[in-house]
Amino acid sequence: MANIQYVKKFLMLLFFGLLCGYFSNAQLSEKHTYFSPGSLWLDTNHEHINAHGGGIFEEDGIYYWYGEHKNKNSLAQVGVRVYSSTDLYNWTNEGVALSGSEDPDSEITIGSVIERPKVIYNEKTQNYVMWFHLELKGQGYAAARTGVATSKSPMGPFTYLKSYRPNAGQWPINFSEDQKLSSASDNKLEWWTPEWTTALKNGLYVRRDFKEGQMSRDMTLFVDDDGSAYHIHSSEENQTLHIAELTDDYLGFTGKWARIQPGGQNEAPAIFKKGSTYYMITSGLTGWAPNPARSFKATSIFGPWESLGNPAKGKHSNVTFHSQSTFILPVVSKTDTSYIYMGDRWNPKNHIDGRYIWLPLEINNGKPEIKWQDTWQLQESTPAE
Ligand code: GAL
């Protein structure tokens, strides 16, 4: 009798287990039809997307999402991962686009820091060009370099070429003759004092790094309508943004560059253009912790950039809905262009679990606005081919 009871119990448990398995698989294999900011975002393999600090490149109706492959910690153990999608909701893991190197002498050796990769296409050389923030192994964030790699396919593999401290030996276009002259007190100033702030705004670190090249940490890329490309990066000890023109092949700097918001402490730049106006979203400077985003606009890429305040509106806008900007994606549909704010909700205790905050960005009264949505869809269910 007792045995029959056990068999019955076993069969019931088995049936229940199979039922649960069936439903969870059915749920997993269902296609995503909307964005759910901050939720686990499973790829077509049912794994949380691992493409942090990302950027998107679109070609022939296929979107490629490049981002930092994170482990529990933030050092590059793998490299840059790439996912593909035709609808922006469902992403297929296409593998590692740029691998960290096994060679201990390589600048991108495993254990270096590879952050915020962005990819653009160069018509002339027919190269896909990736730039990323690079910190050399064992040096924390001291190196402050930007690295470049190329590939003949958007899927990679990308081949690492070199890294830069941008614009060595070149003064910014918005720098006066006076500002080029060092002052005796330059090296003696104590951080955060009023004298230091004034000196910083007047180019203290531009002068310090003139010969070796300017620091480059959080960065993004932007290609203008005429094909000119720009590298936008946090420089001067993260106190000032620089916008620098890239050479025709997008693999180096022309030496034409400008300072944006000297002493403004802008990080995480994301830039887009609507009509003839350039817009930029940035964050403040609080590491992995979120802070109020900032927004700017300009009629020339080199500025002046007008400050428009925090684009995030409503509850939790003071921490940008617990996110930090990484990219603004224009989505061109049959009737319109809409914009997606892409941000990272970092999880420094377990980086691989960092979440993605994608929200609609609208321009209202000439200002970018981002509002929270628990779930949302693009206006047209399928973007234009
Ligand atoms: C953030 C930056 C991230 C990462 C982090 C390291 O401010 O936006 O990309 O560099 O600092 O602490």
mmCIF file of C-alpha atoms and ligand atoms in Angstrom:
data_model
loop_
_atom_site.group_PDB
_atom_site.id
_atom_site.type_symbol
_atom_site.label_atom_id
_atom_site.label_comp_id
_atom_site.label_asym_id
_atom_site.label_seq_id
_atom_site.Cartn_x
_atom_site.Cartn_y
_atom_site.Cartn_z
ATOM 1 C CA MET A 1 0.000 0.000 0.000
ATOM 2 C CA ALA A 2 2.733 2.418 1.090
ATOM 3 C CA ASN A 3 4.592 1.762 -2.176
ATOM 4 C CA ILE A 4 1.548 2.687 -4.276
ATOM 5 C CA GLN A 5 1.281 5.954 -2.337
ATOM 6 C CA TYR A 6 4.924 6.720 -3.111
ATOM 7 C CA VAL A 7 4.490 5.874 -6.807
ATOM 8 C CA LYS A 8 1.391 8.107 -6.955
ATOM 9 C CA LYS A 9 3.248 10.953 -5.257
ATOM 10 C CA PHE A 10 6.232 10.486 -7.594
ATOM 11 C CA LEU A 11 4.014 10.524 -10.700
ATOM 12 C CA MET A 12 2.205 13.634 -9.518
ATOM 13 C CA LEU A 13 5.498 15.427 -8.871
ATOM 14 C CA LEU A 14 6.807 14.320 -12.252
ATOM 15 C CA PHE A 15 3.656 15.595 -13.970
ATOM 16 C CA PHE A 16 3.847 18.903 -12.097
ATOM 17 C CA GLY A 17 7.547 19.268 -12.967
ATOM 18 C CA LEU A 18 6.918 18.610 -16.655
ATOM 19 C CA LEU A 19 4.046 21.110 -16.653
ATOM 20 C CA CYS A 20 6.224 23.833 -15.075
ATOM 21 C CA GLY A 21 9.028 23.058 -17.493
ATOM 22 C CA TYR A 22 6.629 23.281 -20.419
ATOM 23 C CA PHE A 23 5.236 26.644 -19.344
ATOM 24 C CA SER A 24 8.570 28.235 -18.483
ATOM 25 C CA ASN A 25 10.016 27.075 -21.812
ATOM 26 C CA ALA A 26 6.966 28.326 -23.641
ATOM 27 C CA GLN A 27 7.411 31.676 -21.907
ATOM 28 C CA LEU A 28 11.110 31.774 -22.673
ATOM 29 C CA SER A 29 10.690 30.917 -26.306
ATOM 30 C CA GLU A 30 8.016 33.577 -26.736
ATOM 31 C CA LYS A 31 9.188 36.568 -28.709
ATOM 32 C CA HIS A 32 9.483 39.893 -26.910
ATOM 33 C CA THR A 33 6.975 42.402 -28.259
ATOM 34 C CA TYR A 34 7.768 45.354 -25.986
ATOM 35 C CA PHE A 35 10.565 46.944 -23.960
ATOM 36 C CA SER A 36 10.564 46.386 -20.223
ATOM 37 C CA PRO A 37 13.244 48.740 -18.851
ATOM 38 C CA GLY A 38 15.204 47.338 -15.914
ATOM 39 C CA SER A 39 13.915 43.750 -16.267
ATOM 40 C CA LEU A 40 16.181 40.866 -17.114
ATOM 41 C CA TRP A 41 16.463 41.037 -20.900
ATOM 42 C CA LEU A 42 16.841 37.552 -22.326
ATOM 43 C CA ASP A 43 18.441 37.004 -25.715
ATOM 44 C CA THR A 44 17.176 34.383 -28.165
ATOM 45 C CA ASN A 45 19.265 31.850 -26.197
ATOM 46 C CA HIS A 46 17.371 32.705 -22.990
ATOM 47 C CA GLU A 47 20.388 34.420 -21.409
ATOM 48 C CA HIS A 48 20.485 37.975 -20.025
ATOM 49 C CA ILE A 49 22.046 40.219 -22.685
ATOM 50 C CA ASN A 50 25.677 40.956 -21.848
ATOM 51 C CA ALA A 51 26.409 44.206 -23.721
ATOM 52 C CA HIS A 52 26.883 46.959 -21.146
ATOM 53 C CA GLY A 53 27.874 50.557 -21.921
ATOM 54 C CA GLY A 54 26.671 49.726 -25.393
ATOM 55 C CA GLY A 55 26.064 51.366 -28.704
ATOM 56 C CA ILE A 56 24.115 50.396 -31.791
ATOM 57 C CA PHE A 57 25.020 50.356 -35.457
ATOM 58 C CA GLU A 58 22.310 49.732 -38.068
ATOM 59 C CA GLU A 59 22.756 48.431 -41.590
ATOM 60 C CA ASP A 60 20.163 47.104 -44.069
ATOM 61 C CA GLY A 61 17.471 46.824 -41.390
ATOM 62 C CA ILE A 62 19.698 44.848 -39.014
ATOM 63 C CA TYR A 63 20.678 46.407 -35.718
ATOM 64 C CA TYR A 64 23.980 45.425 -34.117
ATOM 65 C CA TRP A 65 24.318 46.048 -30.389
ATOM 66 C CA TYR A 66 27.927 46.184 -29.184
ATOM 67 C CA GLY A 67 28.688 46.291 -25.494
ATOM 68 C CA GLU A 68 31.030 45.345 -22.717
ATOM 69 C CA HIS A 69 30.894 41.662 -21.868
ATOM 70 C CA LYS A 70 30.902 41.847 -18.078
ATOM 71 C CA ASN A 71 31.675 39.115 -15.617
ATOM 72 C CA LYS A 72 30.990 39.550 -11.914
ATOM 73 C CA ASN A 73 33.723 42.189 -11.985
ATOM 74 C CA SER A 74 34.202 44.885 -14.562
ATOM 75 C CA LEU A 75 37.619 44.006 -16.020
ATOM 76 C CA ALA A 76 37.639 42.750 -19.608
ATOM 77 C CA GLN A 77 37.790 38.961 -19.272
ATOM 78 C CA VAL A 78 36.186 38.442 -22.681
ATOM 79 C CA GLY A 79 35.975 41.702 -24.650
ATOM 80 C CA VAL A 80 33.200 43.306 -26.673
ATOM 81 C CA ARG A 81 30.118 41.261 -27.453
ATOM 82 C CA VAL A 82 27.767 41.828 -30.384
ATOM 83 C CA TYR A 83 24.061 40.997 -30.683
ATOM 84 C CA SER A 84 21.845 41.378 -33.742
ATOM 85 C CA SER A 85 18.152 42.163 -34.108
ATOM 86 C CA THR A 86 15.673 43.242 -36.755
ATOM 87 C CA ASP A 87 12.995 44.516 -34.341
ATOM 88 C CA LEU A 88 15.055 45.886 -31.389
ATOM 89 C CA TYR A 89 13.147 43.679 -28.902
ATOM 90 C CA ASN A 90 14.662 40.266 -29.709
ATOM 91 C CA TRP A 91 18.435 39.959 -29.778
ATOM 92 C CA THR A 92 20.643 37.107 -30.963
ATOM 93 C CA ASN A 93 24.064 36.679 -29.430
ATOM 94 C CA GLU A 94 26.509 36.829 -32.353
ATOM 95 C CA GLY A 95 29.561 36.172 -30.190
ATOM 96 C CA VAL A 96 32.615 38.200 -29.328
ATOM 97 C CA ALA A 97 33.258 41.073 -31.757
ATOM 98 C CA LEU A 98 36.566 42.119 -30.190
ATOM 99 C CA SER A 99 38.386 39.615 -27.991
ATOM 100 C CA GLY A 100 40.616 40.591 -25.127
ATOM 101 C CA SER A 101 44.083 39.298 -25.985
ATOM 102 C CA GLU A 102 45.863 36.309 -24.423
ATOM 103 C CA ASP A 103 49.157 38.117 -25.092
ATOM 104 C CA PRO A 104 50.297 39.757 -21.836
ATOM 105 C CA ASP A 105 52.082 42.456 -23.854
ATOM 106 C CA SER A 106 48.968 43.489 -25.774
ATOM 107 C CA GLU A 107 47.287 46.728 -24.692
ATOM 108 C CA ILE A 108 43.975 44.839 -24.672
ATOM 109 C CA THR A 109 45.256 41.876 -22.706
ATOM 110 C CA ILE A 110 42.698 40.073 -20.527
ATOM 111 C CA GLY A 111 42.377 42.144 -17.339
ATOM 112 C CA SER A 112 42.571 45.502 -19.116
ATOM 113 C CA VAL A 113 39.421 47.658 -19.064
ATOM 114 C CA ILE A 114 37.432 47.883 -22.306
ATOM 115 C CA GLU A 115 34.381 50.121 -21.953
ATOM 116 C CA ARG A 116 31.658 51.826 -23.999
ATOM 117 C CA PRO A 117 32.475 50.349 -27.452
ATOM 118 C CA LYS A 118 30.901 52.150 -30.415
ATOM 119 C CA VAL A 119 30.964 51.118 -34.085
ATOM 120 C CA ILE A 120 30.667 53.197 -37.273
ATOM 121 C CA TYR A 121 31.171 52.354 -40.948
ATOM 122 C CA ASN A 122 33.721 54.036 -43.181
ATOM 123 C CA GLU A 123 32.500 54.224 -46.781
ATOM 124 C CA LYS A 124 35.932 54.968 -48.230
ATOM 125 C CA THR A 125 37.801 52.036 -46.707
ATOM 126 C CA GLN A 126 34.722 49.817 -46.297
ATOM 127 C CA ASN A 127 35.822 49.136 -42.760
ATOM 128 C CA TYR A 128 33.622 48.795 -39.708
ATOM 129 C CA VAL A 129 35.484 50.862 -37.139
ATOM 130 C CA MET A 130 35.166 50.313 -33.397
ATOM 131 C CA TRP A 131 36.411 52.757 -30.770
ATOM 132 C CA PHE A 132 36.322 52.120 -27.042
ATOM 133 C CA HIS A 133 37.580 53.450 -23.730
ATOM 134 C CA LEU A 134 40.740 51.564 -22.837
ATOM 135 C CA GLU A 135 42.487 51.319 -19.496
ATOM 136 C CA LEU A 136 45.712 49.340 -19.391
ATOM 137 C CA LYS A 137 45.945 46.273 -17.177
ATOM 138 C CA GLY A 138 46.976 46.909 -13.596
ATOM 139 C CA GLN A 139 46.755 50.701 -13.839
ATOM 140 C CA GLY A 140 43.203 51.259 -12.602
ATOM 141 C CA TYR A 141 41.789 54.174 -14.597
ATOM 142 C CA ALA A 142 45.093 56.052 -14.931
ATOM 143 C CA ALA A 143 45.871 55.405 -18.608
ATOM 144 C CA ALA A 144 42.731 57.197 -19.913
ATOM 145 C CA ARG A 145 43.134 56.068 -23.535
ATOM 146 C CA THR A 146 40.868 55.371 -26.472
ATOM 147 C CA GLY A 147 41.394 52.269 -28.603
ATOM 148 C CA VAL A 148 40.470 51.530 -32.214
ATOM 149 C CA ALA A 149 39.825 48.258 -34.048
ATOM 150 C CA THR A 150 38.494 47.390 -37.526
ATOM 151 C CA SER A 151 36.607 44.601 -39.215
ATOM 152 C CA LYS A 152 35.254 43.819 -42.683
ATOM 153 C CA SER A 153 32.000 42.594 -41.138
ATOM 154 C CA PRO A 154 29.745 44.222 -38.511
ATOM 155 C CA MET A 155 29.790 40.883 -36.664
ATOM 156 C CA GLY A 156 33.573 41.026 -36.358
ATOM 157 C CA PRO A 157 36.016 39.707 -35.542
ATOM 158 C CA PHE A 158 37.513 43.157 -35.064
ATOM 159 C CA THR A 159 41.295 43.484 -35.195
ATOM 160 C CA TYR A 160 42.820 45.790 -32.628
ATOM 161 C CA LEU A 161 45.004 48.502 -34.176
ATOM 162 C CA LYS A 162 46.185 50.962 -31.536
ATOM 163 C CA SER A 163 45.248 53.329 -28.738
ATOM 164 C CA TYR A 164 45.546 57.067 -28.331
ATOM 165 C CA ARG A 165 45.738 59.914 -25.951
ATOM 166 C CA PRO A 166 43.966 62.167 -28.504
ATOM 167 C CA ASN A 167 45.318 65.315 -30.123
ATOM 168 C CA ALA A 168 48.897 65.357 -28.868
ATOM 169 C CA GLY A 169 50.502 68.695 -29.716
ATOM 170 C CA GLN A 170 47.220 70.327 -30.810
ATOM 171 C CA TRP A 171 45.420 73.153 -29.030
ATOM 172 C CA PRO A 172 41.610 73.190 -29.016
ATOM 173 C CA ILE A 173 39.928 75.613 -31.425
ATOM 174 C CA ASN A 174 38.206 77.410 -28.548
ATOM 175 C CA PHE A 175 41.329 78.255 -26.541
ATOM 176 C CA SER A 176 42.832 81.715 -26.261
ATOM 177 C CA GLU A 177 46.494 82.622 -26.682
ATOM 178 C CA ASP A 178 46.592 83.435 -22.972
ATOM 179 C CA GLN A 179 45.256 80.013 -22.076
ATOM 180 C CA LYS A 180 48.143 78.386 -23.936
ATOM 181 C CA LEU A 181 50.633 79.920 -21.509
ATOM 182 C CA SER A 182 51.413 77.926 -18.360
ATOM 183 C CA SER A 183 51.434 79.767 -15.125
ATOM 184 C CA ALA A 184 53.934 79.139 -12.348
ATOM 185 C CA SER A 185 51.144 78.040 -9.992
ATOM 186 C CA ASP A 186 49.796 75.327 -12.376
ATOM 187 C CA ASN A 187 51.437 72.438 -10.538
ATOM 188 C CA LYS A 188 50.861 73.713 -7.030
ATOM 189 C CA LEU A 189 47.090 73.964 -6.920
ATOM 190 C CA GLU A 190 45.131 71.842 -4.503
ATOM 191 C CA TRP A 191 42.133 70.013 -6.019
ATOM 192 C CA TRP A 192 38.652 71.460 -5.401
ATOM 193 C CA THR A 193 39.896 74.863 -4.232
ATOM 194 C CA PRO A 194 38.399 77.908 -6.027
ATOM 195 C CA GLU A 195 41.843 78.638 -7.556
ATOM 196 C CA TRP A 196 42.013 75.094 -8.926
ATOM 197 C CA THR A 197 38.501 75.391 -10.429
ATOM 198 C CA THR A 198 39.435 78.622 -12.178
ATOM 199 C CA ALA A 199 42.714 77.168 -13.441
ATOM 200 C CA LEU A 200 40.920 73.999 -14.610
ATOM 201 C CA LYS A 201 38.419 76.041 -16.614
ATOM 202 C CA ASN A 202 41.333 77.948 -18.101
ATOM 203 C CA GLY A 203 42.953 74.782 -19.378
ATOM 204 C CA LEU A 204 45.270 73.609 -16.602
ATOM 205 C CA TYR A 205 45.085 69.973 -17.781
ATOM 206 C CA VAL A 206 44.980 70.820 -21.495
ATOM 207 C CA ARG A 207 48.391 72.399 -21.008
ATOM 208 C CA ARG A 208 49.644 69.547 -18.809
ATOM 209 C CA ASP A 209 48.672 66.918 -21.417
ATOM 210 C CA PHE A 210 49.486 68.981 -24.519
ATOM 211 C CA LYS A 211 52.602 66.994 -25.480
ATOM 212 C CA GLU A 212 51.429 63.481 -24.579
ATOM 213 C CA GLY A 213 47.821 63.876 -25.749
ATOM 214 C CA GLN A 214 44.585 64.561 -23.919
ATOM 215 C CA MET A 215 42.948 62.080 -21.525
ATOM 216 C CA SER A 216 40.032 60.088 -22.942
ATOM 217 C CA ARG A 217 37.667 58.090 -20.715
ATOM 218 C CA ASP A 218 33.850 57.802 -21.246
ATOM 219 C CA MET A 219 33.380 58.223 -24.974
ATOM 220 C CA THR A 220 31.041 57.979 -27.936
ATOM 221 C CA LEU A 221 31.180 58.475 -31.705
ATOM 222 C CA PHE A 222 29.027 60.514 -34.040
ATOM 223 C CA VAL A 223 28.920 60.523 -37.857
ATOM 224 C CA ASP A 224 27.489 63.694 -39.371
ATOM 225 C CA ASP A 225 25.377 63.951 -42.546
ATOM 226 C CA ASP A 226 28.492 64.777 -44.602
ATOM 227 C CA GLY A 227 30.337 61.655 -43.416
ATOM 228 C CA SER A 228 32.653 63.492 -40.994
ATOM 229 C CA ALA A 229 33.049 61.533 -37.780
ATOM 230 C CA TYR A 230 33.695 62.797 -34.271
ATOM 231 C CA HIS A 231 35.022 61.241 -31.077
ATOM 232 C CA ILE A 232 33.460 62.747 -27.952
ATOM 233 C CA HIS A 233 35.179 61.960 -24.670
ATOM 234 C CA SER A 234 35.510 62.890 -21.017
ATOM 235 C CA SER A 235 38.902 64.458 -20.570
ATOM 236 C CA GLU A 236 40.917 66.682 -18.230
ATOM 237 C CA GLU A 237 40.532 64.308 -15.240
ATOM 238 C CA ASN A 238 36.854 63.830 -16.242
ATOM 239 C CA GLN A 239 36.186 67.522 -15.674
ATOM 240 C CA THR A 240 35.686 68.596 -19.310
ATOM 241 C CA LEU A 241 34.264 66.987 -22.459
ATOM 242 C CA HIS A 242 36.248 67.117 -25.689
ATOM 243 C CA ILE A 243 34.835 66.795 -29.191
ATOM 244 C CA ALA A 244 37.477 65.758 -31.713
ATOM 245 C CA GLU A 245 37.258 65.270 -35.467
ATOM 246 C CA LEU A 246 38.395 61.884 -36.814
ATOM 247 C CA THR A 247 40.469 61.479 -39.966
ATOM 248 C CA ASP A 248 38.797 60.429 -43.258
ATOM 249 C CA ASP A 249 39.430 56.740 -42.536
ATOM 250 C CA TYR A 250 38.040 57.194 -38.973
ATOM 251 C CA LEU A 251 41.219 55.638 -37.536
ATOM 252 C CA GLY A 252 42.884 58.724 -36.083
ATOM 253 C CA PHE A 253 42.446 62.355 -35.064
ATOM 254 C CA THR A 254 42.776 65.334 -37.422
ATOM 255 C CA GLY A 255 43.852 67.620 -34.578
ATOM 256 C CA LYS A 256 40.708 69.771 -34.824
ATOM 257 C CA TRP A 257 38.991 69.663 -31.474
ATOM 258 C CA ALA A 258 37.025 71.735 -28.982
ATOM 259 C CA ARG A 259 36.402 71.785 -25.240
ATOM 260 C CA ILE A 260 32.779 71.561 -24.117
ATOM 261 C CA GLN A 261 31.629 72.919 -20.753
ATOM 262 C CA PRO A 262 35.066 73.373 -19.158
ATOM 263 C CA GLY A 263 34.857 72.101 -15.577
ATOM 264 C CA GLY A 264 31.306 70.817 -16.210
ATOM 265 C CA GLN A 265 32.083 67.219 -15.094
ATOM 266 C CA ASN A 266 30.184 65.526 -17.905
ATOM 267 C CA GLU A 267 30.496 61.789 -18.475
ATOM 268 C CA ALA A 268 28.677 59.129 -20.503
ATOM 269 C CA PRO A 269 28.128 61.319 -23.605
ATOM 270 C CA ALA A 270 25.451 60.292 -26.124
ATOM 271 C CA ILE A 271 24.867 62.459 -29.153
ATOM 272 C CA PHE A 272 22.318 62.681 -31.972
ATOM 273 C CA LYS A 273 21.149 65.157 -34.579
ATOM 274 C CA LYS A 274 17.601 66.142 -35.430
ATOM 275 C CA GLY A 275 17.274 68.371 -38.480
ATOM 276 C CA SER A 276 20.202 70.733 -38.212
ATOM 277 C CA THR A 277 20.407 70.660 -34.399
ATOM 278 C CA TYR A 278 22.849 68.505 -32.453
ATOM 279 C CA TYR A 279 21.713 67.195 -29.080
ATOM 280 C CA MET A 280 23.785 65.614 -26.377
ATOM 281 C CA ILE A 281 22.849 63.731 -23.203
ATOM 282 C CA THR A 282 25.455 63.229 -20.502
ATOM 283 C CA SER A 283 25.639 62.247 -16.848
ATOM 284 C CA GLY A 284 27.373 63.840 -13.919
ATOM 285 C CA LEU A 285 30.420 62.307 -12.333
ATOM 286 C CA THR A 286 29.499 59.748 -9.661
ATOM 287 C CA GLY A 287 31.084 56.493 -10.895
ATOM 288 C CA TRP A 288 28.649 53.571 -11.051
ATOM 289 C CA ALA A 289 26.036 55.425 -8.977
ATOM 290 C CA PRO A 290 23.347 57.247 -10.955
ATOM 291 C CA ASN A 291 22.903 61.026 -10.908
ATOM 292 C CA PRO A 292 20.700 63.542 -12.746
ATOM 293 C CA ALA A 293 21.352 63.441 -16.509
ATOM 294 C CA ARG A 294 22.142 66.625 -18.390
ATOM 295 C CA SER A 295 21.189 67.713 -21.923
ATOM 296 C CA PHE A 296 22.625 70.207 -24.400
ATOM 297 C CA LYS A 297 22.046 71.460 -27.905
ATOM 298 C CA ALA A 298 24.164 73.170 -30.535
ATOM 299 C CA THR A 299 23.959 74.281 -34.138
ATOM 300 C CA SER A 300 27.625 73.413 -34.746
ATOM 301 C CA ILE A 301 29.185 70.195 -33.486
ATOM 302 C CA PHE A 302 32.071 72.194 -32.013
ATOM 303 C CA GLY A 303 29.636 74.319 -30.040
ATOM 304 C CA PRO A 304 28.778 76.479 -28.299
ATOM 305 C CA TRP A 305 26.595 73.880 -26.570
ATOM 306 C CA GLU A 306 23.631 75.341 -24.725
ATOM 307 C CA SER A 307 22.734 73.626 -21.469
ATOM 308 C CA LEU A 308 19.090 72.442 -21.330
ATOM 309 C CA GLY A 309 18.979 70.786 -17.905
ATOM 310 C CA ASN A 310 17.933 67.294 -16.874
ATOM 311 C CA PRO A 311 16.031 65.582 -19.708
ATOM 312 C CA ALA A 312 14.580 62.988 -17.298
ATOM 313 C CA LYS A 313 11.115 63.986 -16.068
ATOM 314 C CA GLY A 314 8.927 62.742 -13.217
ATOM 315 C CA LYS A 315 9.579 60.304 -10.380
ATOM 316 C CA HIS A 316 13.244 59.219 -10.019
ATOM 317 C CA SER A 317 14.375 61.769 -12.596
ATOM 318 C CA ASN A 318 16.969 62.926 -10.029
ATOM 319 C CA VAL A 319 18.784 59.614 -10.641
ATOM 320 C CA THR A 320 17.745 59.301 -14.325
ATOM 321 C CA PHE A 321 15.516 56.341 -13.398
ATOM 322 C CA HIS A 322 18.610 54.680 -11.869
ATOM 323 C CA SER A 323 20.577 54.755 -15.106
ATOM 324 C CA GLN A 324 23.494 56.408 -16.881
ATOM 325 C CA SER A 325 23.374 57.293 -20.579
ATOM 326 C CA THR A 326 25.288 55.277 -23.144
ATOM 327 C CA PHE A 327 23.659 55.919 -26.550
ATOM 328 C CA ILE A 328 20.744 57.594 -28.288
ATOM 329 C CA LEU A 329 19.373 55.437 -31.094
ATOM 330 C CA PRO A 330 17.420 57.097 -33.908
ATOM 331 C CA VAL A 331 14.775 54.663 -35.187
ATOM 332 C CA VAL A 332 13.698 55.550 -38.689
ATOM 333 C CA SER A 333 10.201 54.253 -39.405
ATOM 334 C CA LYS A 334 8.150 54.652 -42.581
ATOM 335 C CA THR A 335 6.632 57.888 -41.331
ATOM 336 C CA ASP A 336 8.937 59.354 -38.721
ATOM 337 C CA THR A 337 12.193 59.168 -36.771
ATOM 338 C CA SER A 338 11.897 58.401 -33.083
ATOM 339 C CA TYR A 339 14.704 58.265 -30.549
ATOM 340 C CA ILE A 340 15.544 55.712 -27.897
ATOM 341 C CA TYR A 341 17.496 56.703 -24.796
ATOM 342 C CA MET A 342 19.775 53.792 -23.887
ATOM 343 C CA GLY A 343 21.145 53.804 -20.364
ATOM 344 C CA ASP A 344 22.880 51.369 -18.037
ATOM 345 C CA ARG A 345 21.657 50.500 -14.571
ATOM 346 C CA TRP A 346 25.030 49.351 -13.270
ATOM 347 C CA ASN A 347 25.345 46.675 -10.630
ATOM 348 C CA PRO A 348 28.882 47.034 -9.276
ATOM 349 C CA LYS A 349 28.363 44.105 -6.847
ATOM 350 C CA ASN A 350 27.655 41.799 -9.789
ATOM 351 C CA HIS A 351 28.349 43.554 -13.065
ATOM 352 C CA ILE A 352 26.931 40.814 -15.253
ATOM 353 C CA ASP A 353 23.506 41.569 -13.748
ATOM 354 C CA GLY A 354 23.573 45.225 -14.873
ATOM 355 C CA ARG A 355 20.250 46.157 -16.480
ATOM 356 C CA TYR A 356 19.339 48.154 -19.562
ATOM 357 C CA ILE A 357 17.087 51.175 -19.353
ATOM 358 C CA TRP A 358 15.727 51.950 -22.798
ATOM 359 C CA LEU A 359 13.128 54.712 -22.890
ATOM 360 C CA PRO A 360 11.559 56.895 -25.557
ATOM 361 C CA LEU A 361 13.253 60.260 -25.930
ATOM 362 C CA GLU A 362 11.153 63.105 -27.317
ATOM 363 C CA ILE A 363 12.078 66.649 -28.249
ATOM 364 C CA ASN A 364 9.489 68.946 -26.677
ATOM 365 C CA ASN A 365 9.814 72.724 -27.007
ATOM 366 C CA GLY A 366 13.351 72.261 -28.298
ATOM 367 C CA LYS A 367 14.435 70.146 -25.326
ATOM 368 C CA PRO A 368 15.018 66.380 -25.032
ATOM 369 C CA GLU A 369 12.643 64.669 -22.579
ATOM 370 C CA ILE A 370 12.770 61.157 -21.179
ATOM 371 C CA LYS A 371 9.876 59.751 -19.158
ATOM 372 C CA TRP A 372 9.657 56.440 -17.347
ATOM 373 C CA GLN A 373 7.540 53.632 -18.841
ATOM 374 C CA ASP A 374 7.123 50.230 -17.158
ATOM 375 C CA THR A 375 6.711 48.732 -20.606
ATOM 376 C CA TRP A 376 6.488 50.345 -24.015
ATOM 377 C CA GLN A 377 6.558 49.727 -27.746
ATOM 378 C CA LEU A 378 7.865 51.578 -30.748
ATOM 379 C CA GLN A 379 5.124 53.512 -32.487
ATOM 380 C CA GLU A 380 5.337 51.315 -35.580
ATOM 381 C CA SER A 381 5.697 47.667 -34.709
ATOM 382 C CA THR A 382 8.425 47.153 -37.303
ATOM 383 C CA PRO A 383 11.030 49.778 -38.102
ATOM 384 C CA ALA A 384 11.428 50.623 -41.801
ATOM 385 C CA GLU A 385 13.682 48.275 -43.769
HETATM 386 C C1 GAL B 1 31.584 55.646 -14.648
HETATM 387 C C2 GAL B 1 31.681 55.501 -16.148
HETATM 388 C C3 GAL B 1 31.698 54.022 -16.476
HETATM 389 C C4 GAL B 1 32.886 53.400 -15.759
HETATM 390 C C5 GAL B 1 32.807 53.707 -14.271
HETATM 391 C C6 GAL B 1 34.021 53.189 -13.526
HETATM 392 O O1 GAL B 1 31.555 56.968 -14.267
HETATM 393 O O2 GAL B 1 30.605 56.121 -16.772
HETATM 394 O O3 GAL B 1 31.770 53.831 -17.872
HETATM 395 O O4 GAL B 1 34.076 53.904 -16.293
HETATM 396 O O5 GAL B 1 32.709 55.087 -14.046
HETATM 397 O O6 GAL B 1 33.965 53.566 -12.163
#
